[in-house]
Amino acid sequence: PGKPRRMVAVRAETVNPGIRKTEDKVVDSVVVTELAKPTTAYCRCWRSGAFPLCDGTHLKHNKATGDNVGPLLLKKK
Amino acid sequence: PGKPRRMVAVRAETVNPGIRKTEDKVVDSVVVTELAKPTTAYCRCWRSGAFPLCDGTHLKHNKATGDNVGPLLLKKK
Ligand code: FES
Ligand code: FES
């Protein structure tokens, strides 16, 4: 498990390890006029237990892997 | 490069290989009242050349890796 092994793996890896794997492509829609809160966070790390919403799990993922991903925040104003 | 090697790599991998790596956590905000188009696609694969917008590169990523990720669609109605 040295450097070359890691470099190869990066390119071949999936982003989503487990969410809705029966779907060919996971696309979600938000009708923005229906947003209830001033700010709603949507997951981009594919680790949330509340996907497509962000539940904060990106923090654990970033810490475990050295990654720097975070949510998309939808704001009403 | 057999099965065990791949399984280990999955858990350790970053989701984002190259976008804004100087930032500790990449968070983007959208003021939804300012959306111009009826539908705007936001990237969740971290491969878009127009990040945080989706430019369709998820298709290439899915094909190359067997992944099933896609964008978040923001719709005005
Ligand atoms: S839990 Fe995935 S971005 Fe927050
Ligand atoms: S380019 Fe990333 S989801 Fe479309």
Tab-separated table of N, CA and C and ligand atoms in Angstrom:
chain	number	residue	atom	x	y	z
A	1	PRO	N	0.821	-1.222	0.000
A	1	PRO	CA	0.000	0.000	0.000
A	1	PRO	C	0.850	1.265	0.000
A	2	GLY	N	1.533	1.549	-1.106
A	2	GLY	CA	2.371	2.747	-1.195
A	2	GLY	C	1.711	3.821	-2.031
A	3	LYS	N	2.482	4.707	-2.527
A	3	LYS	CA	1.951	5.855	-3.237
A	3	LYS	C	1.257	5.501	-4.566
A	4	PRO	N	1.895	4.703	-5.408
A	4	PRO	CA	1.265	4.409	-6.697
A	4	PRO	C	-0.124	3.778	-6.536
A	5	ARG	N	-0.267	2.877	-5.607
A	5	ARG	CA	-1.544	2.226	-5.351
A	5	ARG	C	-2.627	3.266	-5.075
A	6	ARG	N	-2.303	4.236	-4.254
A	6	ARG	CA	-3.278	5.251	-3.907
A	6	ARG	C	-3.666	6.100	-5.122
A	7	MET	N	-2.675	6.453	-5.902
A	7	MET	CA	-2.944	7.301	-7.062
A	7	MET	C	-3.858	6.617	-8.078
A	8	VAL	N	-3.674	5.339	-8.266
A	8	VAL	CA	-4.537	4.612	-9.188
A	8	VAL	C	-5.974	4.577	-8.661
A	9	ALA	N	-6.085	4.300	-7.369
A	9	ALA	CA	-7.414	4.150	-6.772
A	9	ALA	C	-8.248	5.419	-6.879
A	10	VAL	N	-7.619	6.576	-6.730
A	10	VAL	CA	-8.351	7.837	-6.771
A	10	VAL	C	-9.166	7.975	-8.051
A	11	ARG	N	-8.559	7.662	-9.163
A	11	ARG	CA	-9.218	7.847	-10.458
A	11	ARG	C	-10.383	6.884	-10.675
A	12	ALA	N	-10.264	5.691	-10.114
A	12	ALA	CA	-11.262	4.657	-10.376
A	12	ALA	C	-12.427	4.685	-9.398
A	13	GLU	N	-12.322	5.491	-8.372
A	13	GLU	CA	-13.299	5.423	-7.293
A	13	GLU	C	-14.646	6.034	-7.612
A	14	THR	N	-15.657	5.435	-7.044
A	14	THR	CA	-16.982	6.031	-7.085
A	14	THR	C	-17.067	7.108	-6.006
A	15	VAL	N	-17.938	8.068	-6.232
A	15	VAL	CA	-18.201	9.115	-5.257
A	15	VAL	C	-19.247	8.624	-4.252
A	16	ASN	N	-20.183	7.881	-4.737
A	16	ASN	CA	-21.304	7.402	-3.935
A	16	ASN	C	-21.160	5.926	-3.598
A	17	PRO	N	-20.837	5.614	-2.344
A	17	PRO	CA	-20.665	4.205	-1.992
A	17	PRO	C	-21.970	3.457	-1.771
A	18	GLY	N	-23.065	4.164	-1.467
A	18	GLY	CA	-24.226	3.371	-1.080
A	18	GLY	C	-25.614	3.942	-1.258
A	19	ILE	N	-25.748	5.166	-1.730
A	19	ILE	CA	-27.083	5.770	-1.794
A	19	ILE	C	-27.822	5.390	-3.082
A	20	ARG	N	-29.011	4.802	-2.920
A	20	ARG	CA	-29.921	4.497	-4.042
A	20	ARG	C	-29.203	3.853	-5.228
A	21	LYS	N	-28.466	2.796	-4.917
A	21	LYS	CA	-27.643	2.157	-5.949
A	21	LYS	C	-28.462	1.403	-6.998
A	22	THR	N	-29.759	1.269	-6.789
A	22	THR	CA	-30.584	0.651	-7.835
A	22	THR	C	-30.913	1.655	-8.950
A	23	GLU	N	-30.665	2.933	-8.694
A	23	GLU	CA	-30.925	3.958	-9.713
A	23	GLU	C	-29.690	4.154	-10.602
A	24	ASP	N	-29.926	4.271	-11.909
A	24	ASP	CA	-28.813	4.485	-12.847
A	24	ASP	C	-28.101	5.805	-12.552
A	25	LYS	N	-28.894	6.821	-12.229
A	25	LYS	CA	-28.320	8.127	-11.918
A	25	LYS	C	-29.197	8.788	-10.882
A	26	VAL	N	-28.607	9.174	-9.785
A	26	VAL	CA	-29.364	9.771	-8.687
A	26	VAL	C	-29.458	11.279	-8.891
A	27	VAL	N	-30.625	11.702	-9.324
A	27	VAL	CA	-30.894	13.119	-9.540
A	27	VAL	C	-32.047	13.507	-8.613
A	28	ASP	N	-31.914	14.618	-7.932
A	28	ASP	CA	-32.986	15.092	-7.063
A	28	ASP	C	-33.402	16.487	-7.485
A	29	SER	N	-34.667	16.787	-7.252
A	29	SER	CA	-35.195	18.103	-7.613
A	29	SER	C	-35.729	18.824	-6.394
A	30	VAL	N	-35.507	20.116	-6.358
A	30	VAL	CA	-36.054	20.962	-5.312
A	30	VAL	C	-36.850	22.079	-5.979
A	31	VAL	N	-38.117	22.187	-5.621
A	31	VAL	CA	-38.894	23.347	-6.067
A	31	VAL	C	-38.626	24.437	-5.041
A	32	VAL	N	-37.874	25.423	-5.457
A	32	VAL	CA	-37.308	26.348	-4.470
A	32	VAL	C	-38.357	27.201	-3.760
A	33	THR	N	-39.495	27.378	-4.389
A	33	THR	CA	-40.575	28.137	-3.731
A	33	THR	C	-41.167	27.374	-2.553
A	34	GLU	N	-40.892	26.071	-2.496
A	34	GLU	CA	-41.452	25.245	-1.421
A	34	GLU	C	-40.498	25.066	-0.238
A	35	LEU	N	-39.348	25.698	-0.302
A	35	LEU	CA	-38.405	25.582	0.819
A	35	LEU	C	-39.010	26.223	2.066
A	36	ALA	N	-38.931	25.504	3.190
A	36	ALA	CA	-39.585	25.979	4.406
A	36	ALA	C	-38.700	26.903	5.237
A	37	LYS	N	-37.427	26.564	5.329
A	37	LYS	CA	-36.528	27.298	6.218
A	37	LYS	C	-35.756	28.392	5.475
A	38	PRO	N	-35.241	29.372	6.192
A	38	PRO	CA	-34.413	30.410	5.555
A	38	PRO	C	-33.215	29.801	4.815
A	39	THR	N	-32.597	28.763	5.401
A	39	THR	CA	-31.481	28.059	4.759
A	39	THR	C	-31.693	26.554	4.869
A	40	THR	N	-31.517	25.874	3.759
A	40	THR	CA	-31.585	24.402	3.748
A	40	THR	C	-30.316	23.869	3.101
A	41	ALA	N	-29.646	22.933	3.785
A	41	ALA	CA	-28.380	22.386	3.300
A	41	ALA	C	-28.614	21.066	2.571
A	42	TYR	N	-28.103	20.994	1.354
A	42	TYR	CA	-28.194	19.767	0.555
A	42	TYR	C	-26.826	19.100	0.452
A	43	CYS	N	-26.836	17.796	0.601
A	43	CYS	CA	-25.610	16.990	0.665
A	43	CYS	C	-24.903	16.882	-0.687
A	44	ARG	N	-23.578	17.011	-0.649
A	44	ARG	CA	-22.759	16.760	-1.839
A	44	ARG	C	-21.667	15.736	-1.539
A	45	CYS	N	-21.705	15.131	-0.358
A	45	CYS	CA	-20.659	14.164	0.002
A	45	CYS	C	-21.128	12.717	-0.158
A	46	TRP	N	-22.410	12.527	-0.372
A	46	TRP	CA	-22.983	11.189	-0.564
A	46	TRP	C	-22.791	10.297	0.652
A	47	ARG	N	-22.755	10.889	1.837
A	47	ARG	CA	-22.606	10.121	3.063
A	47	ARG	C	-23.742	10.411	4.038
A	48	SER	N	-24.636	11.313	3.686
A	48	SER	CA	-25.690	11.728	4.608
A	48	SER	C	-26.728	10.634	4.826
A	49	GLY	N	-27.142	10.475	6.048
A	49	GLY	CA	-28.232	9.557	6.366
A	49	GLY	C	-29.589	10.138	6.002
A	50	ALA	N	-29.620	11.406	5.622
A	50	ALA	CA	-30.867	12.078	5.251
A	50	ALA	C	-30.837	12.548	3.799
A	51	PHE	N	-29.978	11.939	2.990
A	51	PHE	CA	-29.816	12.355	1.607
A	51	PHE	C	-31.170	12.464	0.903
A	52	PRO	N	-31.446	13.506	0.102
A	52	PRO	CA	-30.502	14.494	-0.426
A	52	PRO	C	-30.147	15.644	0.510
A	53	LEU	N	-30.721	15.654	1.712
A	53	LEU	CA	-30.362	16.706	2.657
A	53	LEU	C	-29.022	16.396	3.320
A	54	CYS	N	-28.339	17.411	3.762
A	54	CYS	CA	-27.092	17.281	4.528
A	54	CYS	C	-27.435	17.060	5.996
A	55	ASP	N	-26.793	16.082	6.614
A	55	ASP	CA	-26.990	15.864	8.045
A	55	ASP	C	-25.695	16.064	8.842
A	56	GLY	N	-24.696	16.640	8.203
A	56	GLY	CA	-23.440	16.929	8.891
A	56	GLY	C	-22.383	15.841	8.773
A	57	THR	N	-22.729	14.722	8.155
A	57	THR	CA	-21.789	13.594	8.057
A	57	THR	C	-20.553	13.940	7.232
A	58	HIS	N	-20.626	14.980	6.415
A	58	HIS	CA	-19.438	15.400	5.647
A	58	HIS	C	-18.253	15.687	6.582
A	59	LEU	N	-18.532	16.120	7.798
A	59	LEU	CA	-17.450	16.402	8.751
A	59	LEU	C	-16.657	15.146	9.070
A	60	LYS	N	-17.368	14.059	9.303
A	60	LYS	CA	-16.749	12.766	9.591
A	60	LYS	C	-15.973	12.265	8.374
A	61	HIS	N	-16.592	12.383	7.216
A	61	HIS	CA	-15.934	11.968	5.968
A	61	HIS	C	-14.650	12.766	5.735
A	62	ASN	N	-14.724	14.077	5.911
A	62	ASN	CA	-13.541	14.921	5.693
A	62	ASN	C	-12.418	14.559	6.663
A	63	LYS	N	-12.784	14.327	7.901
A	63	LYS	CA	-11.783	13.982	8.912
A	63	LYS	C	-11.131	12.633	8.609
A	64	ALA	N	-11.943	11.667	8.186
A	64	ALA	CA	-11.437	10.313	7.930
A	64	ALA	C	-10.555	10.230	6.692
A	65	THR	N	-10.827	11.079	5.704
A	65	THR	CA	-10.163	10.933	4.404
A	65	THR	C	-9.246	12.093	4.035
A	66	GLY	N	-9.322	13.200	4.762
A	66	GLY	CA	-8.578	14.391	4.372
A	66	GLY	C	-9.268	15.174	3.273
A	67	ASP	N	-10.501	14.860	3.022
A	67	ASP	CA	-11.267	15.543	1.974
A	67	ASP	C	-11.740	16.919	2.467
A	68	ASN	N	-12.346	17.687	1.589
A	68	ASN	CA	-12.804	19.039	1.959
A	68	ASN	C	-14.183	19.350	1.390
A	69	VAL	N	-15.063	18.360	1.404
A	69	VAL	CA	-16.378	18.583	0.807
A	69	VAL	C	-17.388	19.114	1.808
A	70	GLY	N	-18.377	19.798	1.285
A	70	GLY	CA	-19.436	20.363	2.106
A	70	GLY	C	-20.690	20.555	1.281
A	71	PRO	N	-21.759	20.982	1.948
A	71	PRO	CA	-23.076	21.045	1.309
A	71	PRO	C	-23.278	22.253	0.394
A	72	LEU	N	-24.367	22.196	-0.338
A	72	LEU	CA	-24.881	23.346	-1.065
A	72	LEU	C	-26.003	23.938	-0.216
A	73	LEU	N	-25.864	25.216	0.108
A	73	LEU	CA	-26.862	25.868	0.953
A	73	LEU	C	-27.869	26.626	0.088
A	74	LEU	N	-29.130	26.286	0.254
A	74	LEU	CA	-30.182	27.011	-0.464
A	74	LEU	C	-30.787	28.028	0.493
A	75	LYS	N	-30.700	29.290	0.080
A	75	LYS	CA	-31.172	30.375	0.948
A	75	LYS	C	-32.341	31.098	0.307
A	76	LYS	N	-33.329	31.428	1.111
A	76	LYS	CA	-34.497	32.112	0.577
A	76	LYS	C	-34.199	33.579	0.271
A	77	LYS	N	-33.221	34.134	0.950
A	77	LYS	CA	-32.768	35.484	0.601
A	77	LYS	C	-31.389	35.739	1.183
B	1	PRO	N	-3.474	-6.078	-7.756
B	1	PRO	CA	-4.714	-5.288	-7.778
B	1	PRO	C	-5.965	-6.183	-7.771
B	2	GLY	N	-6.225	-6.862	-6.687
B	2	GLY	CA	-7.388	-7.740	-6.615
B	2	GLY	C	-8.501	-7.117	-5.808
B	3	LYS	N	-9.375	-7.910	-5.315
B	3	LYS	CA	-10.566	-7.433	-4.629
B	3	LYS	C	-10.267	-6.703	-3.314
B	4	PRO	N	-9.462	-7.266	-2.427
B	4	PRO	CA	-9.212	-6.617	-1.135
B	4	PRO	C	-8.646	-5.204	-1.310
B	5	ARG	N	-7.744	-5.050	-2.240
B	5	ARG	CA	-7.143	-3.752	-2.496
B	5	ARG	C	-8.240	-2.728	-2.806
B	6	ARG	N	-9.173	-3.106	-3.627
B	6	ARG	CA	-10.229	-2.194	-4.004
B	6	ARG	C	-11.123	-1.838	-2.814
B	7	MET	N	-11.440	-2.837	-2.020
B	7	MET	CA	-12.339	-2.597	-0.885
B	7	MET	C	-11.743	-1.645	0.135
B	8	VAL	N	-10.475	-1.748	0.376
B	8	VAL	CA	-9.819	-0.831	1.306
B	8	VAL	C	-9.864	0.593	0.757
B	9	ALA	N	-9.563	0.718	-0.519
B	9	ALA	CA	-9.482	2.043	-1.124
B	9	ALA	C	-10.806	2.799	-1.048
B	10	VAL	N	-11.905	2.097	-1.204
B	10	VAL	CA	-13.215	2.750	-1.201
B	10	VAL	C	-13.434	3.586	0.062
B	11	ARG	N	-13.108	3.015	1.195
B	11	ARG	CA	-13.368	3.696	2.460
B	11	ARG	C	-12.474	4.918	2.682
B	12	ALA	N	-11.264	4.848	2.147
B	12	ALA	CA	-10.303	5.914	2.424
B	12	ALA	C	-10.373	7.057	1.415
B	13	GLU	N	-11.155	6.886	0.381
B	13	GLU	CA	-11.101	7.840	-0.715
B	13	GLU	C	-11.794	9.159	-0.438
B	14	THR	N	-11.215	10.188	-1.019
B	14	THR	CA	-11.877	11.480	-1.036
B	14	THR	C	-12.929	11.495	-2.145
B	15	VAL	N	-13.920	12.326	-1.960
B	15	VAL	CA	-14.964	12.526	-2.967
B	15	VAL	C	-14.487	13.562	-3.983
B	16	ASN	N	-13.806	14.556	-3.496
B	16	ASN	CA	-13.359	15.673	-4.322
B	16	ASN	C	-11.865	15.586	-4.619
B	17	PRO	N	-11.515	15.246	-5.856
B	17	PRO	CA	-10.086	15.115	-6.169
B	17	PRO	C	-9.373	16.437	-6.411
B	18	GLY	N	-10.119	17.507	-6.750
B	18	GLY	CA	-9.366	18.686	-7.148
B	18	GLY	C	-10.002	20.050	-7.040
B	19	ILE	N	-11.234	20.139	-6.586
B	19	ILE	CA	-11.903	21.447	-6.576
B	19	ILE	C	-11.590	22.219	-5.296
B	20	ARG	N	-11.059	23.445	-5.467
B	20	ARG	CA	-10.818	24.388	-4.362
B	20	ARG	C	-10.176	23.725	-3.141
B	21	LYS	N	-9.074	23.028	-3.399
B	21	LYS	CA	-8.413	22.267	-2.340
B	21	LYS	C	-7.724	23.138	-1.304
B	22	THR	N	-7.651	24.435	-1.528
B	22	THR	CA	-7.099	25.313	-0.495
B	22	THR	C	-8.141	25.623	0.578
B	23	GLU	N	-9.400	25.319	0.298
B	23	GLU	CA	-10.462	25.565	1.283
B	23	GLU	C	-10.626	24.348	2.193
B	24	ASP	N	-10.796	24.604	3.498
B	24	ASP	CA	-10.989	23.506	4.452
B	24	ASP	C	-12.262	22.732	4.153
B	25	LYS	N	-13.296	23.470	3.770
B	25	LYS	CA	-14.576	22.842	3.456
B	25	LYS	C	-15.243	23.671	2.375
B	26	VAL	N	-15.572	23.028	1.280
B	26	VAL	CA	-16.167	23.734	0.150
B	26	VAL	C	-17.686	23.771	0.321
B	27	VAL	N	-18.175	24.933	0.712
B	27	VAL	CA	-19.610	25.157	0.884
B	27	VAL	C	-20.013	26.254	-0.085
B	28	ASP	N	-21.105	26.065	-0.792
B	28	ASP	CA	-21.596	27.094	-1.706
B	28	ASP	C	-23.013	27.469	-1.322
B	29	SER	N	-23.370	28.709	-1.592
B	29	SER	CA	-24.712	29.187	-1.282
B	29	SER	C	-25.425	29.664	-2.542
B	30	VAL	N	-26.699	29.387	-2.595
B	30	VAL	CA	-27.537	29.879	-3.680
B	30	VAL	C	-28.695	30.640	-3.056
B	31	VAL	N	-28.856	31.894	-3.443
B	31	VAL	CA	-30.055	32.638	-3.054
B	31	VAL	C	-31.100	32.291	-4.110
B	32	VAL	N	-32.078	31.508	-3.695
B	32	VAL	CA	-32.954	30.874	-4.690
B	32	VAL	C	-33.826	31.875	-5.442
B	33	THR	N	-34.073	33.023	-4.838
B	33	THR	CA	-34.863	34.045	-5.541
B	33	THR	C	-34.086	34.652	-6.708
B	34	GLU	N	-32.781	34.422	-6.736
B	34	GLU	CA	-31.954	34.991	-7.805
B	34	GLU	C	-31.692	34.016	-8.950
B	35	LEU	N	-32.277	32.840	-8.892
B	35	LEU	CA	-32.091	31.882	-9.977
B	35	LEU	C	-32.720	32.429	-11.261
B	36	ALA	N	-31.972	32.349	-12.343
B	36	ALA	CA	-32.435	32.955	-13.596
B	36	ALA	C	-33.300	32.004	-14.432
B	37	LYS	N	-32.906	30.759	-14.479
B	37	LYS	CA	-33.573	29.803	-15.366
B	37	LYS	C	-34.651	28.998	-14.632
B	38	PRO	N	-35.610	28.430	-15.367
B	38	PRO	CA	-36.630	27.581	-14.731
B	38	PRO	C	-35.996	26.424	-13.952
B	39	THR	N	-34.922	25.843	-14.491
B	39	THR	CA	-34.192	24.773	-13.792
B	39	THR	C	-32.695	25.036	-13.869
B	40	THR	N	-32.021	24.909	-12.738
B	40	THR	CA	-30.562	25.047	-12.701
B	40	THR	C	-29.981	23.817	-12.006
B	41	ALA	N	-29.012	23.178	-12.655
B	41	ALA	CA	-28.426	21.951	-12.120
B	41	ALA	C	-27.135	22.250	-11.370
B	42	TYR	N	-27.071	21.765	-10.123
B	42	TYR	CA	-25.869	21.927	-9.300
B	42	TYR	C	-25.153	20.595	-9.136
B	43	CYS	N	-23.846	20.643	-9.257
B	43	CYS	CA	-22.990	19.453	-9.264
B	43	CYS	C	-22.886	18.786	-7.895
B	44	ARG	N	-22.975	17.467	-7.900
B	44	ARG	CA	-22.722	16.689	-6.690
B	44	ARG	C	-21.648	15.621	-6.933
B	45	CYS	N	-21.013	15.655	-8.105
B	45	CYS	CA	-19.985	14.637	-8.414
B	45	CYS	C	-18.569	15.172	-8.230
B	46	TRP	N	-18.427	16.463	-8.054
B	46	TRP	CA	-17.123	17.099	-7.849
B	46	TRP	C	-16.192	16.906	-9.038
B	47	ARG	N	-16.757	16.829	-10.234
B	47	ARG	CA	-15.951	16.678	-11.440
B	47	ARG	C	-16.261	17.781	-12.450
B	48	SER	N	-17.208	18.644	-12.130
B	48	SER	CA	-17.642	19.664	-13.089
B	48	SER	C	-16.591	20.741	-13.308
B	49	GLY	N	-16.421	21.132	-14.538
B	49	GLY	CA	-15.542	22.252	-14.866
B	49	GLY	C	-16.181	23.589	-14.534
B	50	ALA	N	-17.455	23.575	-14.191
B	50	ALA	CA	-18.195	24.797	-13.868
B	50	ALA	C	-18.699	24.780	-12.432
B	51	PHE	N	-18.060	23.972	-11.584
B	51	PHE	CA	-18.503	23.832	-10.194
B	51	PHE	C	-18.699	25.192	-9.535
B	52	PRO	N	-19.767	25.444	-8.786
B	52	PRO	CA	-20.726	24.469	-8.249
B	52	PRO	C	-21.839	24.043	-9.214
B	53	LEU	N	-21.856	24.585	-10.414
B	53	LEU	CA	-22.866	24.165	-11.386
B	53	LEU	C	-22.477	22.822	-12.004
B	54	CYS	N	-23.449	22.095	-12.455
B	54	CYS	CA	-23.246	20.839	-13.180
B	54	CYS	C	-23.002	21.147	-14.647
B	55	ASP	N	-21.978	20.536	-15.215
B	55	ASP	CA	-21.737	20.703	-16.658
B	55	ASP	C	-21.856	19.372	-17.418
B	56	GLY	N	-22.410	18.383	-16.765
B	56	GLY	CA	-22.635	17.097	-17.423
B	56	GLY	C	-21.505	16.092	-17.256
B	57	THR	N	-20.420	16.505	-16.626
B	57	THR	CA	-19.261	15.613	-16.477
B	57	THR	C	-19.569	14.384	-15.622
B	58	HIS	N	-20.648	14.428	-14.836
B	58	HIS	CA	-21.037	13.240	-14.055
B	58	HIS	C	-21.236	12.022	-14.959
B	59	LEU	N	-21.663	12.254	-16.204
B	59	LEU	CA	-21.872	11.135	-17.138
B	59	LEU	C	-20.566	10.396	-17.399
B	60	LYS	N	-19.519	11.151	-17.622
B	60	LYS	CA	-18.192	10.578	-17.869
B	60	LYS	C	-17.686	9.849	-16.614
B	61	HIS	N	-17.859	10.503	-15.472
B	61	HIS	CA	-17.447	9.893	-14.205
B	61	HIS	C	-18.199	8.578	-13.953
B	62	ASN	N	-19.509	8.585	-14.161
B	62	ASN	CA	-20.306	7.369	-13.932
B	62	ASN	C	-19.860	6.244	-14.859
B	63	LYS	N	-19.623	6.587	-16.110
B	63	LYS	CA	-19.216	5.583	-17.091
B	63	LYS	C	-17.841	5.004	-16.732
B	64	ALA	N	-16.936	5.850	-16.312
B	64	ALA	CA	-15.566	5.414	-16.013
B	64	ALA	C	-15.480	4.568	-14.745
B	65	THR	N	-16.366	4.826	-13.789
B	65	THR	CA	-16.219	4.201	-12.472
B	65	THR	C	-17.351	3.242	-12.106
B	66	GLY	N	-18.447	3.259	-12.861
B	66	GLY	CA	-19.609	2.475	-12.479
B	66	GLY	C	-20.450	3.158	-11.412
B	67	ASP	N	-20.189	4.406	-11.179
B	67	ASP	CA	-20.919	5.173	-10.169
B	67	ASP	C	-22.299	5.579	-10.715
B	68	ASN	N	-23.127	6.170	-9.854
B	68	ASN	CA	-24.482	6.558	-10.282
B	68	ASN	C	-24.869	7.939	-9.747
B	69	VAL	N	-23.913	8.850	-9.757
B	69	VAL	CA	-24.209	10.176	-9.203
B	69	VAL	C	-24.752	11.141	-10.250
B	70	GLY	N	-25.504	12.108	-9.761
B	70	GLY	CA	-26.075	13.126	-10.641
B	70	GLY	C	-26.331	14.390	-9.854
B	71	PRO	N	-26.794	15.423	-10.551
B	71	PRO	CA	-26.921	16.749	-9.943
B	71	PRO	C	-28.158	16.924	-9.069
B	72	LEU	N	-28.164	18.031	-8.371
B	72	LEU	CA	-29.360	18.521	-7.682
B	72	LEU	C	-29.970	19.583	-8.585
B	73	LEU	N	-31.228	19.385	-8.936
B	73	LEU	CA	-31.903	20.338	-9.812
B	73	LEU	C	-32.723	21.329	-9.007
B	74	LEU	N	-32.426	22.610	-9.181
B	74	LEU	CA	-33.215	23.648	-8.514
B	74	LEU	C	-34.233	24.179	-9.512
B	75	LYS	N	-35.501	24.054	-9.129
B	75	LYS	CA	-36.582	24.459	-10.024
B	75	LYS	C	-37.369	25.609	-9.423
B	76	LYS	N	-37.707	26.557	-10.289
B	76	LYS	CA	-38.458	27.707	-9.798
B	76	LYS	C	-39.911	27.357	-9.511
B	77	LYS	N	-40.418	26.336	-10.199
B	77	LYS	CA	-41.766	25.816	-9.865
B	77	LYS	C	-41.939	24.424	-10.417
C	1	FES	S1	-23.728	15.259	4.958
C	1	FES	FE1	-23.078	15.310	2.896
C	1	FES	S2	-22.528	17.394	2.589
C	1	FES	FE2	-23.193	17.314	4.601
C	2	FES	S1	-21.072	17.553	-13.467
C	2	FES	FE1	-21.166	16.952	-11.395
C	2	FES	S2	-23.215	16.319	-11.108
C	2	FES	FE2	-23.132	16.929	-13.161
